[in-house]
Each structure stands twice: as structure tokens, then as C-alpha cells.
Amino acid sequence: MQVPLFQLQCAMTGVHPSKAVPVAKLKNGIGKVGQESAAAKYAAATESSQFSIENEKPYAELWMGTHPSLPSKDVETQRSLLDLVQDNQALMSQEIGKKYGEKLPFLFKVLSIRKALSIQAHPNKKLAEQLHAKDPKNYPDDNHKPEMTIAVTPFDGLCGFRPLKEISHFLATVPSLRKLIGEEAATEFEEGVNGRETSSSAEDMQRNKKALQAAFSALMTKEKSAIAGAAKDLVASAQEDGEKFAGGGGPSNGGKELADLVVRLNGQFEGDVGLFVLFFLNYVKLEIGEAMFLKADDIHAYLSGDIIECMASSDNVVRAGFTPKFQDIPTLTSMLTYSYAPISEQKMNPVDYPYVTLNRTAYSSSSSAILYDPPIEEFSVVKTELNGKEAKATFEAIQGPSIIICTAGSGKISVGPKSEQVKTGYVFFVGATAECILESDSESFTTFKAFCELSGKETANGVS
């Protein structure tokens, strides 16, 4: 009987994908360069990968899963993980296999971001089906793509619309923004939300969202020449005003912080509409271990850092800024939820994972297993930190598949009678109903485990 434990060989892309691009073909990209890229270092760790890091090349993404654009392989047999789970339904469980078409319901990634990723959102299930049917080249599958981000190094990004009072503040204190949107559109927004910015009334919130959509759409549909001209004024103001930029900033971000951000992003995408979008979106910083969850149809743009990312298994991206790739502004402006809230509402609150037993060495060294559990059924993630040699964590069997990546240290992984050495960057697949044991042979051994178990999870449709 085959033991459901496989070491995986996982592939790199060089850009945040609309289409997976092999690193060998890459000339430019958003990834960190050479050895600075955690994604590249993890990919190079697997001896059979035949992948070596070139110091001058950017490396953005490591994919782990069964997505057909870049499926992982079993190191020993070189068979794709997709083939393996389709040949043996017990690896995923019949329930999960039937529901998700004999494919893993999640895509697990490591991203190493040097240059801003596009301003984007991922469609809900119904819209994904429509976009794929109409334009399969730019929307390569029919699935939705809610996603979760966990910081491995300090991270920053633009995520979700700011509280409305902050947007009104910037319309009043950033002349180039107001001029670009237009006086009429700016005034309509201010008058439309005034006095109702924090109302919890369903009627007020719907009116606020319509006002926000109108103002944001007015910005996104401006001519490129008008945007470029306004951007010159914006950057000049950022360079000159310092702490006084944007009226000294808003409650969430200081003037100097925003001024530096404008100058930095203009250096990457000169004259881009994204320089103005940042006044509509929350600018968030995550420290190591902090996480946030983005529902389908939520707008975001990741700016820098190394992250663990888990998402529904899809490669659909609707873009509208900070990118030379295909942009679909009409779809983006019509699909967004236009939910507005401080970033604290998107940050996750991880909890202790209850289905693991730590041995005495692990317990006495303050080792931990922390659960990041978004309100969808396709995935959850556990971060395990074992401190000290011989610290051990025994994970109870679950009714679904798991993928585990080691991001620091070394040790071993065991399922039944089979044990494998684990080094930083190694990736393993663990089948359903298998107890899994992780044991450290270093002073610090860190892993992330993505898994799917349907029981007790809210349905994905509840957040789409």
C-alpha cells in the first residue's frame, strides 16, 4: 500500500501570473533579484529541480499544487501531482475530489515582490465563468480566487477601499487628485457620503458604495495623457511637501509616508493611474506572521515583501494599473464590492491549531502551531514553529489533502512508516486521513501547511 507522502518539485514563475512565464524566458519582472528572492531560494533547494539562481534575474513566484498552468511533480517518479491525485482519489478524499473536479481546491504560493504587482481584483465564481467563456486568453479558467496572504518578511501593499472620511480628506488636500477626477465628480462624492461615512444603515451603506463607485470610476476612465500630466504635479508635490503632503496625511498614514510611497511607485510605473488609486485604498504594512484575507472582487495591489499566499485554485486576474499587461477597466470598476473599512478589518486573527500534539521538548521551548482560517472552504493554513532539536508536532489525520513547505531550519516529516528529511525550501504533499509528524533537528524549524477539510467550513459562496 502506497504511503501518502510525496516530496514535490515545484516550479517558478517570474511575474505575477496572467500566464505562467518560465524564468528562462524572463527579461524583466516584479520579483526580487537573485538570492534576495525567498521564492527562488526555496525552488533551488530541491536537488532534482535542475533550477539554479542567476544573480541578475528577478524571481517572483513559486507555485505548489495541481493548477494546470504550473503543476507540481513528485520528485521520485516525476509524475505531476495532478496525475497522482486523479489516479488515486483517496489522496484527496472522494468528497473533495468530487466537489473540485479531482484537482486540489487550493493553490499554494511563495511570492517575492520587489516591484509593485498590478492593481487588481479576482472575480467571483459567476463572473469568472462569464469572463472565461468570453475571453479565455485573458481569463484562463472559470473559478473564483479568494486569497490569503501571510508575511514571511515585512510586507506592504494596497488592500481594500479606505474609510470614506479618509478619501474625502485626500480629495480636499491633494489638488492634482481632485483636478484629475473633476470638480463635479469630487463634489458629488463628498456630498453623497457627508454625514453617513460610518453609518451602519443598509440604505446608507448602499448609497455610499454607489458614490464611491462613481468617484473611483471617474478616476479610472481618465485619458492616459491627463493622468500623466496630473502625475507630474503629484510627484512634484510629494517631493517638495514632505510631512505636509496630502494635508499631513490621513489617520492611517502620515504625509511623509505617503509622499515617499508616491515617489517610490512613480519610479517603478511613471505617470501611472495607480499613483492616484493609492489615495482610495488602504496602505497596509504587515510584520512577519501577520496575515490578511481578500474576498473575491476585493481590490488590491501588493507592493513589496516575501509572502506565503494561499488561494482558490485559479489564475484569473482583472487588472487596471501598475502593469504593462492586459487591463480591463470596465470589468474592474463594475465588479468591485466597494466595501470600505480600515485595514484592521481585513487583517486576520490567527488562533492555536487544536488538532496537533506537541511533545515535551516542543512544549517547553514555546513551540507553536498557529491556524489562519479564512471564511471559505477551499483552504486553511497552519504555521508551525518548532524550537530546539527533537521538538515534535503530531498532526491528527484530517479528511483532506495538505501541502507543507519548510521556510526555515531542518528536520524530518513522517507519515506511517515513511520518513523524509526536510530542509529549508522542501515541499511535501500529505494525503487525506494520514497522521503527519514533524520533528526538528535544528534550533528553529518553521513550516506552513495548506490544507482543505470541508466539514465545519463556511461555503465559498458565502463570501463571493
Tab-separated table of C-alpha atoms in Angstrom:
chain	number	residue	atom	x	y	z
A	1	MET	CA	0.000	0.000	0.000
A	2	GLN	CA	1.376	3.394	-1.002
A	3	VAL	CA	2.148	5.777	1.858
A	4	PRO	CA	0.519	9.174	1.056
A	5	LEU	CA	3.666	11.285	1.469
A	6	PHE	CA	5.488	12.730	-1.557
A	7	GLN	CA	8.254	15.283	-1.826
A	8	LEU	CA	7.314	17.772	-4.526
A	9	GLN	CA	9.307	19.541	-7.190
A	10	CYS	CA	7.637	22.922	-7.626
A	11	ALA	CA	8.046	25.420	-10.440
A	12	MET	CA	8.870	29.113	-10.585
A	13	THR	CA	7.268	31.922	-12.497
A	14	GLY	CA	8.922	35.286	-12.970
A	15	VAL	CA	5.896	37.552	-12.916
A	16	HIS	CA	2.620	37.610	-11.026
A	17	PRO	CA	0.799	35.426	-13.494
A	18	SER	CA	-1.844	36.154	-16.026
A	19	LYS	CA	0.023	33.384	-17.803
A	20	ALA	CA	2.796	31.411	-16.212
A	21	VAL	CA	6.130	32.546	-17.657
A	22	PRO	CA	9.180	30.293	-17.226
A	23	VAL	CA	12.101	32.038	-15.604
A	24	ALA	CA	14.319	31.152	-18.574
A	25	LYS	CA	12.197	33.400	-20.808
A	26	LEU	CA	12.074	36.259	-18.371
A	27	LYS	CA	13.681	39.594	-19.267
A	28	ASN	CA	12.043	41.784	-16.684
A	29	GLY	CA	9.671	41.230	-13.795
A	30	ILE	CA	8.355	42.194	-10.430
A	31	GLY	CA	10.268	39.568	-8.442
A	32	LYS	CA	13.183	40.062	-6.093
A	33	VAL	CA	16.546	39.576	-7.732
A	34	GLY	CA	18.747	36.510	-7.371
A	35	GLN	CA	19.461	35.318	-3.836
A	36	GLU	CA	17.230	38.064	-2.400
A	37	SER	CA	14.190	36.106	-3.576
A	38	ALA	CA	12.832	33.657	-0.996
A	39	ALA	CA	10.764	32.010	-3.735
A	40	ALA	CA	13.911	31.328	-5.772
A	41	LYS	CA	15.882	30.010	-2.803
A	42	TYR	CA	13.078	27.614	-1.890
A	43	ALA	CA	12.788	26.427	-5.507
A	44	ALA	CA	16.531	25.828	-5.765
A	45	ALA	CA	16.604	23.754	-2.566
A	46	THR	CA	15.084	20.658	-4.191
A	47	GLU	CA	18.009	18.768	-5.702
A	48	SER	CA	16.017	17.297	-8.599
A	49	SER	CA	14.652	20.660	-9.762
A	50	GLN	CA	17.639	21.456	-12.022
A	51	PHE	CA	16.917	25.073	-11.197
A	52	SER	CA	19.787	27.392	-10.318
A	53	ILE	CA	19.556	31.016	-9.310
A	54	GLU	CA	21.077	33.642	-11.602
A	55	ASN	CA	22.096	36.667	-9.589
A	56	GLU	CA	20.828	39.267	-12.058
A	57	LYS	CA	17.398	37.759	-12.683
A	58	PRO	CA	14.170	38.568	-10.839
A	59	TYR	CA	12.200	35.646	-9.403
A	60	ALA	CA	8.659	36.253	-8.257
A	61	GLU	CA	6.630	33.117	-7.585
A	62	LEU	CA	6.866	29.505	-6.513
A	63	TRP	CA	3.673	27.539	-7.220
A	64	MET	CA	2.653	24.474	-5.213
A	65	GLY	CA	-0.366	22.484	-6.328
A	66	THR	CA	-2.196	20.986	-9.297
A	67	HIS	CA	-3.062	24.114	-11.310
A	68	PRO	CA	-2.569	23.121	-14.970
A	69	SER	CA	-0.509	26.228	-15.731
A	70	LEU	CA	2.307	25.030	-13.481
A	71	PRO	CA	1.584	21.722	-11.699
A	72	SER	CA	3.983	20.345	-9.094
A	73	LYS	CA	5.694	16.973	-9.615
A	74	ASP	CA	6.561	14.026	-7.403
A	75	VAL	CA	10.355	14.171	-7.000
A	76	GLU	CA	10.753	10.395	-7.107
A	77	THR	CA	8.571	9.491	-10.114
A	78	GLN	CA	8.425	12.862	-11.908
A	79	ARG	CA	4.684	12.375	-12.320
A	80	SER	CA	2.616	15.502	-11.890
A	81	LEU	CA	0.702	15.879	-8.654
A	82	LEU	CA	-2.401	16.362	-10.787
A	83	ASP	CA	-1.942	12.883	-12.298
A	84	LEU	CA	-1.339	11.349	-8.879
A	85	VAL	CA	-4.465	12.737	-7.214
A	86	GLN	CA	-6.608	11.900	-10.237
A	87	ASP	CA	-5.335	8.313	-10.302
A	88	ASN	CA	-5.885	7.798	-6.567
A	89	GLN	CA	-8.992	9.566	-5.250
A	90	ALA	CA	-8.142	8.566	-1.685
A	91	LEU	CA	-5.298	11.114	-1.688
A	92	MET	CA	-7.819	13.974	-1.579
A	93	SER	CA	-10.915	12.121	-0.267
A	94	GLN	CA	-13.840	11.281	-2.523
A	95	GLU	CA	-15.860	14.214	-1.199
A	96	ILE	CA	-13.228	16.826	-2.076
A	97	GLY	CA	-12.327	15.139	-5.364
A	98	LYS	CA	-15.950	15.059	-6.489
A	99	LYS	CA	-16.606	18.666	-5.499
A	100	TYR	CA	-13.469	20.115	-7.118
A	101	GLY	CA	-13.116	18.006	-10.248
A	102	GLU	CA	-10.297	15.745	-8.981
A	103	LYS	CA	-7.977	18.749	-8.506
A	104	LEU	CA	-6.646	20.381	-5.368
A	105	PRO	CA	-9.106	23.098	-4.339
A	106	PHE	CA	-6.277	25.460	-3.412
A	107	LEU	CA	-3.119	26.888	-4.967
A	108	PHE	CA	-0.259	27.490	-2.526
A	109	LYS	CA	2.466	30.027	-3.399
A	110	VAL	CA	5.528	31.860	-2.202
A	111	LEU	CA	5.784	35.392	-3.616
A	112	SER	CA	8.943	37.525	-3.512
A	113	ILE	CA	7.959	41.037	-4.548
A	114	ARG	CA	10.417	43.779	-5.460
A	115	LYS	CA	8.221	45.864	-7.756
A	116	ALA	CA	4.512	46.599	-7.404
A	117	LEU	CA	2.102	43.985	-8.679
A	118	SER	CA	-0.833	45.238	-10.701
A	119	ILE	CA	-3.869	46.941	-9.207
A	120	GLN	CA	-6.250	44.041	-9.453
A	121	ALA	CA	-9.169	42.009	-8.230
A	122	HIS	CA	-10.150	38.393	-8.727
A	123	PRO	CA	-13.654	37.597	-9.985
A	124	ASN	CA	-16.314	35.719	-8.065
A	125	LYS	CA	-17.395	32.327	-9.373
A	126	LYS	CA	-20.265	33.547	-11.559
A	127	LEU	CA	-18.220	36.349	-13.130
A	128	ALA	CA	-15.229	34.032	-13.629
A	129	GLU	CA	-17.413	31.673	-15.645
A	130	GLN	CA	-18.643	34.564	-17.801
A	131	LEU	CA	-15.161	36.037	-18.364
A	132	HIS	CA	-13.641	32.667	-19.204
A	133	ALA	CA	-16.373	31.904	-21.740
A	134	LYS	CA	-15.964	35.308	-23.379
A	135	ASP	CA	-12.164	35.727	-23.194
A	136	PRO	CA	-10.293	32.514	-22.310
A	137	LYS	CA	-6.957	34.036	-23.348
A	138	ASN	CA	-7.028	36.634	-20.566
A	139	TYR	CA	-9.205	34.654	-18.127
A	140	PRO	CA	-7.828	31.114	-18.345
A	141	ASP	CA	-10.241	29.294	-16.009
A	142	ASP	CA	-13.764	29.551	-14.637
A	143	ASN	CA	-13.006	29.622	-10.911
A	144	HIS	CA	-13.096	32.367	-8.307
A	145	LYS	CA	-9.986	33.351	-6.384
A	146	PRO	CA	-10.335	34.487	-2.779
A	147	GLU	CA	-6.859	34.609	-1.278
A	148	MET	CA	-4.910	34.876	1.967
A	149	THR	CA	-1.506	36.474	2.472
A	150	ILE	CA	0.907	35.708	5.334
A	151	ALA	CA	4.070	37.812	5.677
A	152	VAL	CA	7.386	35.911	5.730
A	153	THR	CA	9.350	39.186	5.669
A	154	PRO	CA	7.989	42.736	6.218
A	155	PHE	CA	5.356	43.400	3.521
A	156	ASP	CA	3.423	46.388	2.211
A	157	GLY	CA	0.512	46.703	-0.157
A	158	LEU	CA	-2.703	48.465	-1.103
A	159	CYS	CA	-5.740	46.500	0.038
A	160	GLY	CA	-9.413	47.430	0.018
A	161	PHE	CA	-11.000	50.879	-0.011
A	162	ARG	CA	-10.135	53.300	2.771
A	163	PRO	CA	-12.748	54.635	5.195
A	164	LEU	CA	-14.751	57.273	3.330
A	165	LYS	CA	-13.617	60.150	5.535
A	166	GLU	CA	-10.016	59.467	4.507
A	167	ILE	CA	-10.921	59.548	0.819
A	168	SER	CA	-12.773	62.845	1.320
A	169	HIS	CA	-9.724	64.202	3.137
A	170	PHE	CA	-7.454	63.394	0.192
A	171	LEU	CA	-9.878	64.873	-2.339
A	172	ALA	CA	-9.682	68.086	-0.319
A	173	THR	CA	-5.895	68.103	0.230
A	174	VAL	CA	-4.383	66.626	-2.955
A	175	PRO	CA	-5.097	69.204	-5.700
A	176	SER	CA	-3.857	67.013	-8.567
A	177	LEU	CA	-6.199	64.198	-7.471
A	178	ARG	CA	-9.228	66.483	-7.330
A	179	LYS	CA	-8.393	68.095	-10.648
A	180	LEU	CA	-7.946	64.729	-12.348
A	181	ILE	CA	-11.226	63.294	-11.078
A	182	GLY	CA	-13.014	66.534	-11.838
A	183	GLU	CA	-14.679	69.061	-9.556
A	184	GLU	CA	-18.153	67.761	-10.306
A	185	ALA	CA	-17.311	64.131	-9.518
A	186	ALA	CA	-15.360	65.099	-6.374
A	187	THR	CA	-18.192	67.265	-5.066
A	188	GLU	CA	-20.794	64.604	-5.786
A	189	PHE	CA	-18.791	62.111	-3.773
A	190	GLU	CA	-18.312	64.468	-0.821
A	191	GLU	CA	-21.968	65.455	-0.726
A	192	GLY	CA	-23.083	61.882	-1.310
A	193	VAL	CA	-21.314	60.475	1.755
A	194	ASN	CA	-21.246	63.507	4.060
A	195	GLY	CA	-22.666	62.619	7.463
A	196	ARG	CA	-23.131	58.970	6.519
A	197	GLU	CA	-19.487	57.863	6.280
A	198	THR	CA	-19.694	55.472	9.223
A	199	SER	CA	-23.414	54.725	9.176
A	200	SER	CA	-24.362	51.059	9.601
A	201	SER	CA	-27.710	51.543	7.897
A	202	ALA	CA	-28.029	49.236	4.885
A	203	GLU	CA	-29.562	52.051	2.869
A	204	ASP	CA	-26.763	54.492	3.727
A	205	MET	CA	-24.066	51.925	3.028
A	206	GLN	CA	-25.545	51.195	-0.391
A	207	ARG	CA	-25.652	54.920	-1.211
A	208	ASN	CA	-22.055	55.265	-0.030
A	209	LYS	CA	-20.912	52.386	-2.239
A	210	LYS	CA	-22.592	53.948	-5.282
A	211	ALA	CA	-20.907	57.268	-4.548
A	212	LEU	CA	-17.542	55.531	-4.147
A	213	GLN	CA	-18.005	53.610	-7.378
A	214	ALA	CA	-18.820	56.810	-9.264
A	215	ALA	CA	-15.742	58.646	-7.955
A	216	PHE	CA	-13.387	55.706	-8.470
A	217	SER	CA	-14.727	55.080	-11.987
A	218	ALA	CA	-14.253	58.757	-12.825
A	219	LEU	CA	-10.568	58.339	-11.950
A	220	MET	CA	-10.032	55.032	-13.732
A	221	THR	CA	-11.596	56.147	-17.016
A	222	LYS	CA	-9.491	59.300	-17.479
A	223	GLU	CA	-7.311	59.599	-20.580
A	224	LYS	CA	-3.720	58.478	-20.151
A	225	SER	CA	-2.437	61.904	-21.165
A	226	ALA	CA	-4.474	63.579	-18.415
A	227	ILE	CA	-3.237	61.043	-15.859
A	228	ALA	CA	0.387	61.532	-16.894
A	229	GLY	CA	0.098	65.321	-16.617
A	230	ALA	CA	-1.556	65.159	-13.212
A	231	ALA	CA	1.069	62.654	-12.051
A	232	LYS	CA	3.857	65.158	-12.707
A	233	ASP	CA	2.141	67.649	-10.397
A	234	LEU	CA	1.526	64.931	-7.792
A	235	VAL	CA	5.136	63.767	-7.739
A	236	ALA	CA	6.447	67.328	-7.580
A	237	SER	CA	4.216	67.987	-4.576
A	238	ALA	CA	5.351	64.748	-2.899
A	239	GLN	CA	8.988	65.691	-3.371
A	240	GLU	CA	8.514	69.225	-2.071
A	241	ASP	CA	5.945	68.936	0.720
A	242	GLY	CA	7.314	66.110	2.863
A	243	GLU	CA	5.312	65.821	6.089
A	244	LYS	CA	2.793	68.374	4.804
A	245	PHE	CA	1.970	66.282	1.726
A	246	ALA	CA	-1.727	65.394	1.368
A	247	GLY	CA	-2.667	67.646	4.264
A	248	GLY	CA	-0.253	65.833	6.520
A	249	GLY	CA	-1.776	62.508	5.568
A	250	GLY	CA	-4.840	60.816	6.993
A	251	PRO	CA	-5.459	58.917	10.234
A	252	SER	CA	-3.884	55.774	8.778
A	253	ASN	CA	-0.774	57.182	7.055
A	254	GLY	CA	1.423	60.223	7.620
A	255	GLY	CA	2.197	62.799	4.944
A	256	LYS	CA	5.857	61.820	4.622
A	257	GLU	CA	4.937	58.138	4.387
A	258	LEU	CA	2.526	58.846	1.528
A	259	ALA	CA	4.960	61.224	-0.197
A	260	ASP	CA	7.693	58.586	-0.128
A	261	LEU	CA	5.239	55.996	-1.460
A	262	VAL	CA	4.242	58.201	-4.398
A	263	VAL	CA	7.875	58.844	-5.346
A	264	ARG	CA	8.780	55.175	-4.999
A	265	LEU	CA	5.886	53.918	-7.131
A	266	ASN	CA	6.429	56.591	-9.758
A	267	GLY	CA	9.973	55.286	-10.098
A	268	GLN	CA	8.504	51.887	-10.993
A	269	PHE	CA	5.488	52.964	-13.088
A	270	GLU	CA	5.978	56.578	-14.116
A	271	GLY	CA	2.787	58.549	-14.598
A	272	ASP	CA	0.523	55.575	-13.821
A	273	VAL	CA	-3.057	55.891	-12.583
A	274	GLY	CA	-2.019	53.772	-9.598
A	275	LEU	CA	-0.316	56.837	-8.120
A	276	PHE	CA	-3.816	58.239	-7.561
A	277	VAL	CA	-5.507	54.952	-6.730
A	278	LEU	CA	-3.419	54.762	-3.551
A	279	PHE	CA	-5.496	57.620	-2.106
A	280	PHE	CA	-8.583	55.440	-2.407
A	281	LEU	CA	-7.059	52.246	-0.992
A	282	ASN	CA	-5.705	51.294	2.419
A	283	TYR	CA	-1.920	51.316	2.551
A	284	VAL	CA	-1.049	48.400	4.801
A	285	LYS	CA	2.144	47.048	6.307
A	286	LEU	CA	2.357	43.503	7.647
A	287	GLU	CA	5.023	42.312	10.034
A	288	ILE	CA	6.302	38.724	9.922
A	289	GLY	CA	3.456	36.330	10.732
A	290	GLU	CA	0.684	38.872	10.177
A	291	ALA	CA	-1.940	37.956	7.596
A	292	MET	CA	-4.907	39.326	5.698
A	293	PHE	CA	-7.729	37.792	3.692
A	294	LEU	CA	-9.171	39.152	0.453
A	295	LYS	CA	-12.562	38.018	-0.790
A	296	ALA	CA	-13.303	37.666	-4.480
A	297	ASP	CA	-13.995	41.116	-6.003
A	298	ASP	CA	-11.774	42.929	-3.444
A	299	ILE	CA	-9.268	45.376	-4.958
A	300	HIS	CA	-5.592	45.190	-4.018
A	301	ALA	CA	-2.008	45.669	-5.182
A	302	TYR	CA	0.941	44.007	-3.434
A	303	LEU	CA	3.968	46.312	-3.354
A	304	SER	CA	6.928	44.554	-1.694
A	305	GLY	CA	7.965	41.698	0.573
A	306	ASP	CA	8.101	37.908	0.751
A	307	ILE	CA	4.775	36.245	1.480
A	308	ILE	CA	3.082	32.891	1.730
A	309	GLU	CA	-0.100	33.077	-0.329
A	310	CYS	CA	-2.955	30.598	-0.490
A	311	MET	CA	-5.957	30.917	-2.773
A	312	ALA	CA	-8.679	29.020	-4.536
A	313	SER	CA	-7.083	27.253	-7.494
A	314	SER	CA	-7.426	29.914	-10.181
A	315	ASP	CA	-5.252	32.152	-12.330
A	316	ASN	CA	-7.872	34.818	-13.070
A	317	VAL	CA	-6.777	38.425	-12.613
A	318	VAL	CA	-8.662	41.592	-13.605
A	319	ARG	CA	-6.054	44.385	-13.873
A	320	ALA	CA	-6.235	48.161	-14.114
A	321	GLY	CA	-2.903	49.792	-13.253
A	322	PHE	CA	0.772	49.270	-12.361
A	323	THR	CA	1.183	46.846	-15.249
A	324	PRO	CA	2.043	46.660	-18.946
A	325	LYS	CA	-0.268	43.644	-19.237
A	326	PHE	CA	-3.854	43.456	-20.439
A	327	GLN	CA	-6.081	45.845	-18.469
A	328	ASP	CA	-9.849	45.503	-18.217
A	329	ILE	CA	-11.003	48.711	-16.565
A	330	PRO	CA	-14.738	48.357	-17.371
A	331	THR	CA	-14.819	44.922	-15.747
A	332	LEU	CA	-12.821	46.036	-12.724
A	333	THR	CA	-14.909	49.118	-11.957
A	334	SER	CA	-18.160	47.190	-12.323
A	335	MET	CA	-17.166	44.053	-10.361
A	336	LEU	CA	-15.744	45.510	-7.149
A	337	THR	CA	-17.608	45.183	-3.857
A	338	TYR	CA	-16.829	48.824	-2.960
A	339	SER	CA	-16.681	47.793	0.662
A	340	TYR	CA	-14.828	50.424	2.681
A	341	ALA	CA	-13.182	49.869	6.037
A	342	PRO	CA	-9.916	50.352	7.901
A	343	ILE	CA	-7.305	47.727	7.119
A	344	SER	CA	-7.673	46.296	10.618
A	345	GLU	CA	-10.897	44.661	9.435
A	346	GLN	CA	-9.041	42.732	6.719
A	347	LYS	CA	-6.210	41.547	8.949
A	348	MET	CA	-6.673	38.039	10.284
A	349	ASN	CA	-6.524	36.886	13.890
A	350	PRO	CA	-4.772	33.509	13.932
A	351	VAL	CA	-5.524	31.065	16.744
A	352	ASP	CA	-3.841	27.991	18.183
A	353	TYR	CA	-4.408	24.965	15.963
A	354	PRO	CA	-6.329	22.438	18.100
A	355	TYR	CA	-5.555	19.208	16.241
A	356	VAL	CA	-1.840	18.924	16.973
A	357	THR	CA	0.093	17.487	19.906
A	358	LEU	CA	3.468	18.937	20.880
A	359	ASN	CA	5.984	16.738	22.685
A	360	ARG	CA	7.642	17.858	25.913
A	361	THR	CA	10.624	19.409	24.110
A	362	ALA	CA	8.353	21.439	21.837
A	363	TYR	CA	6.071	22.495	24.655
A	364	SER	CA	8.884	23.570	26.973
A	365	SER	CA	10.561	25.610	24.213
A	366	SER	CA	7.386	27.607	23.434
A	367	SER	CA	6.915	25.949	20.052
A	368	SER	CA	3.612	26.674	18.357
A	369	ALA	CA	1.121	25.695	15.659
A	370	ILE	CA	-0.997	28.661	14.578
A	371	LEU	CA	-4.117	28.420	12.391
A	372	TYR	CA	-5.053	31.005	9.747
A	373	ASP	CA	-8.642	30.101	8.925
A	374	PRO	CA	-10.468	32.260	6.337
A	375	PRO	CA	-14.267	32.068	5.973
A	376	ILE	CA	-14.178	29.810	2.907
A	377	GLU	CA	-13.964	26.063	2.457
A	378	GLU	CA	-11.144	25.680	-0.074
A	379	PHE	CA	-8.207	26.229	2.279
A	380	SER	CA	-6.741	26.999	5.681
A	381	VAL	CA	-3.067	27.337	6.654
A	382	VAL	CA	-1.150	26.265	9.770
A	383	LYS	CA	2.221	27.820	10.612
A	384	THR	CA	4.318	25.555	12.832
A	385	GLU	CA	7.439	26.728	14.656
A	386	LEU	CA	9.423	24.046	16.476
A	387	ASN	CA	12.118	25.477	18.707
A	388	GLY	CA	15.043	23.222	19.521
A	389	LYS	CA	16.301	19.855	18.368
A	390	GLU	CA	13.893	16.923	18.835
A	391	ALA	CA	10.888	19.229	19.213
A	392	LYS	CA	7.997	17.324	17.642
A	393	ALA	CA	4.461	18.113	16.444
A	394	THR	CA	1.998	15.313	15.687
A	395	PHE	CA	-0.902	16.390	13.470
A	396	GLU	CA	-4.120	14.400	13.652
A	397	ALA	CA	-5.426	12.924	10.401
A	398	ILE	CA	-7.838	15.188	8.507
A	399	GLN	CA	-10.359	14.398	5.778
A	400	GLY	CA	-8.468	16.247	3.080
A	401	PRO	CA	-5.089	16.875	1.406
A	402	SER	CA	-2.214	19.049	2.622
A	403	ILE	CA	0.874	20.700	1.130
A	404	ILE	CA	3.702	21.578	3.520
A	405	ILE	CA	6.674	23.888	2.828
A	406	CYS	CA	9.644	24.443	5.142
A	407	THR	CA	10.698	28.095	5.274
A	408	ALA	CA	13.432	27.848	7.924
A	409	GLY	CA	15.572	25.221	9.592
A	410	SER	CA	15.527	21.468	9.047
A	411	GLY	CA	14.036	18.269	10.405
A	412	LYS	CA	12.003	15.350	9.207
A	413	ILE	CA	8.429	14.574	8.206
A	414	SER	CA	6.798	11.194	8.832
A	415	VAL	CA	3.591	9.567	7.644
A	416	GLY	CA	3.139	5.998	8.846
A	417	PRO	CA	6.370	4.058	8.275
A	418	LYS	CA	7.761	6.597	5.813
A	419	SER	CA	10.075	9.431	6.914
A	420	GLU	CA	11.720	12.090	4.759
A	421	GLN	CA	14.423	14.629	5.517
A	422	VAL	CA	13.207	18.222	5.404
A	423	LYS	CA	15.390	21.210	4.560
A	424	THR	CA	14.530	24.862	4.006
A	425	GLY	CA	12.597	25.093	0.737
A	426	TYR	CA	11.467	21.456	0.646
A	427	VAL	CA	7.794	20.888	-0.199
A	428	PHE	CA	5.689	17.811	0.595
A	429	PHE	CA	2.215	16.531	-0.210
A	430	VAL	CA	0.319	14.626	2.502
A	431	GLY	CA	-2.793	12.681	1.540
A	432	ALA	CA	-6.157	12.659	3.293
A	433	THR	CA	-6.664	10.644	6.504
A	434	ALA	CA	-2.915	10.467	7.219
A	435	GLU	CA	-1.416	11.385	10.573
A	436	CYS	CA	1.636	13.573	9.983
A	437	ILE	CA	4.591	14.142	12.312
A	438	LEU	CA	7.107	16.989	12.048
A	439	GLU	CA	10.309	16.798	14.089
A	440	SER	CA	13.095	19.375	14.285
A	441	ASP	CA	16.801	18.657	14.097
A	442	SER	CA	17.751	22.352	14.231
A	443	GLU	CA	17.286	25.184	16.707
A	444	SER	CA	14.345	26.581	14.728
A	445	PHE	CA	12.168	24.646	12.258
A	446	THR	CA	9.346	26.555	10.534
A	447	THR	CA	6.738	25.136	8.173
A	448	PHE	CA	3.497	26.260	6.580
A	449	LYS	CA	0.791	23.712	5.842
A	450	ALA	CA	-2.078	24.486	3.454
A	451	PHE	CA	-4.969	22.059	3.695
A	452	CYS	CA	-8.617	21.542	2.802
A	453	GLU	CA	-11.205	19.923	5.023
A	454	LEU	CA	-14.837	20.573	4.160
A	455	SER	CA	-16.506	19.729	7.462
A	456	GLY	CA	-17.402	22.760	9.535
A	457	LYS	CA	-16.284	25.312	6.946
A	458	GLU	CA	-18.453	28.122	5.599
A	459	THR	CA	-19.226	27.717	1.907
A	460	ALA	CA	-17.267	29.773	-0.572
A	461	ASN	CA	-20.479	31.203	-1.963
A	462	GLY	CA	-20.966	32.937	1.353
A	463	VAL	CA	-18.057	35.309	0.621
A	464	SER	CA	-18.225	35.541	-3.168
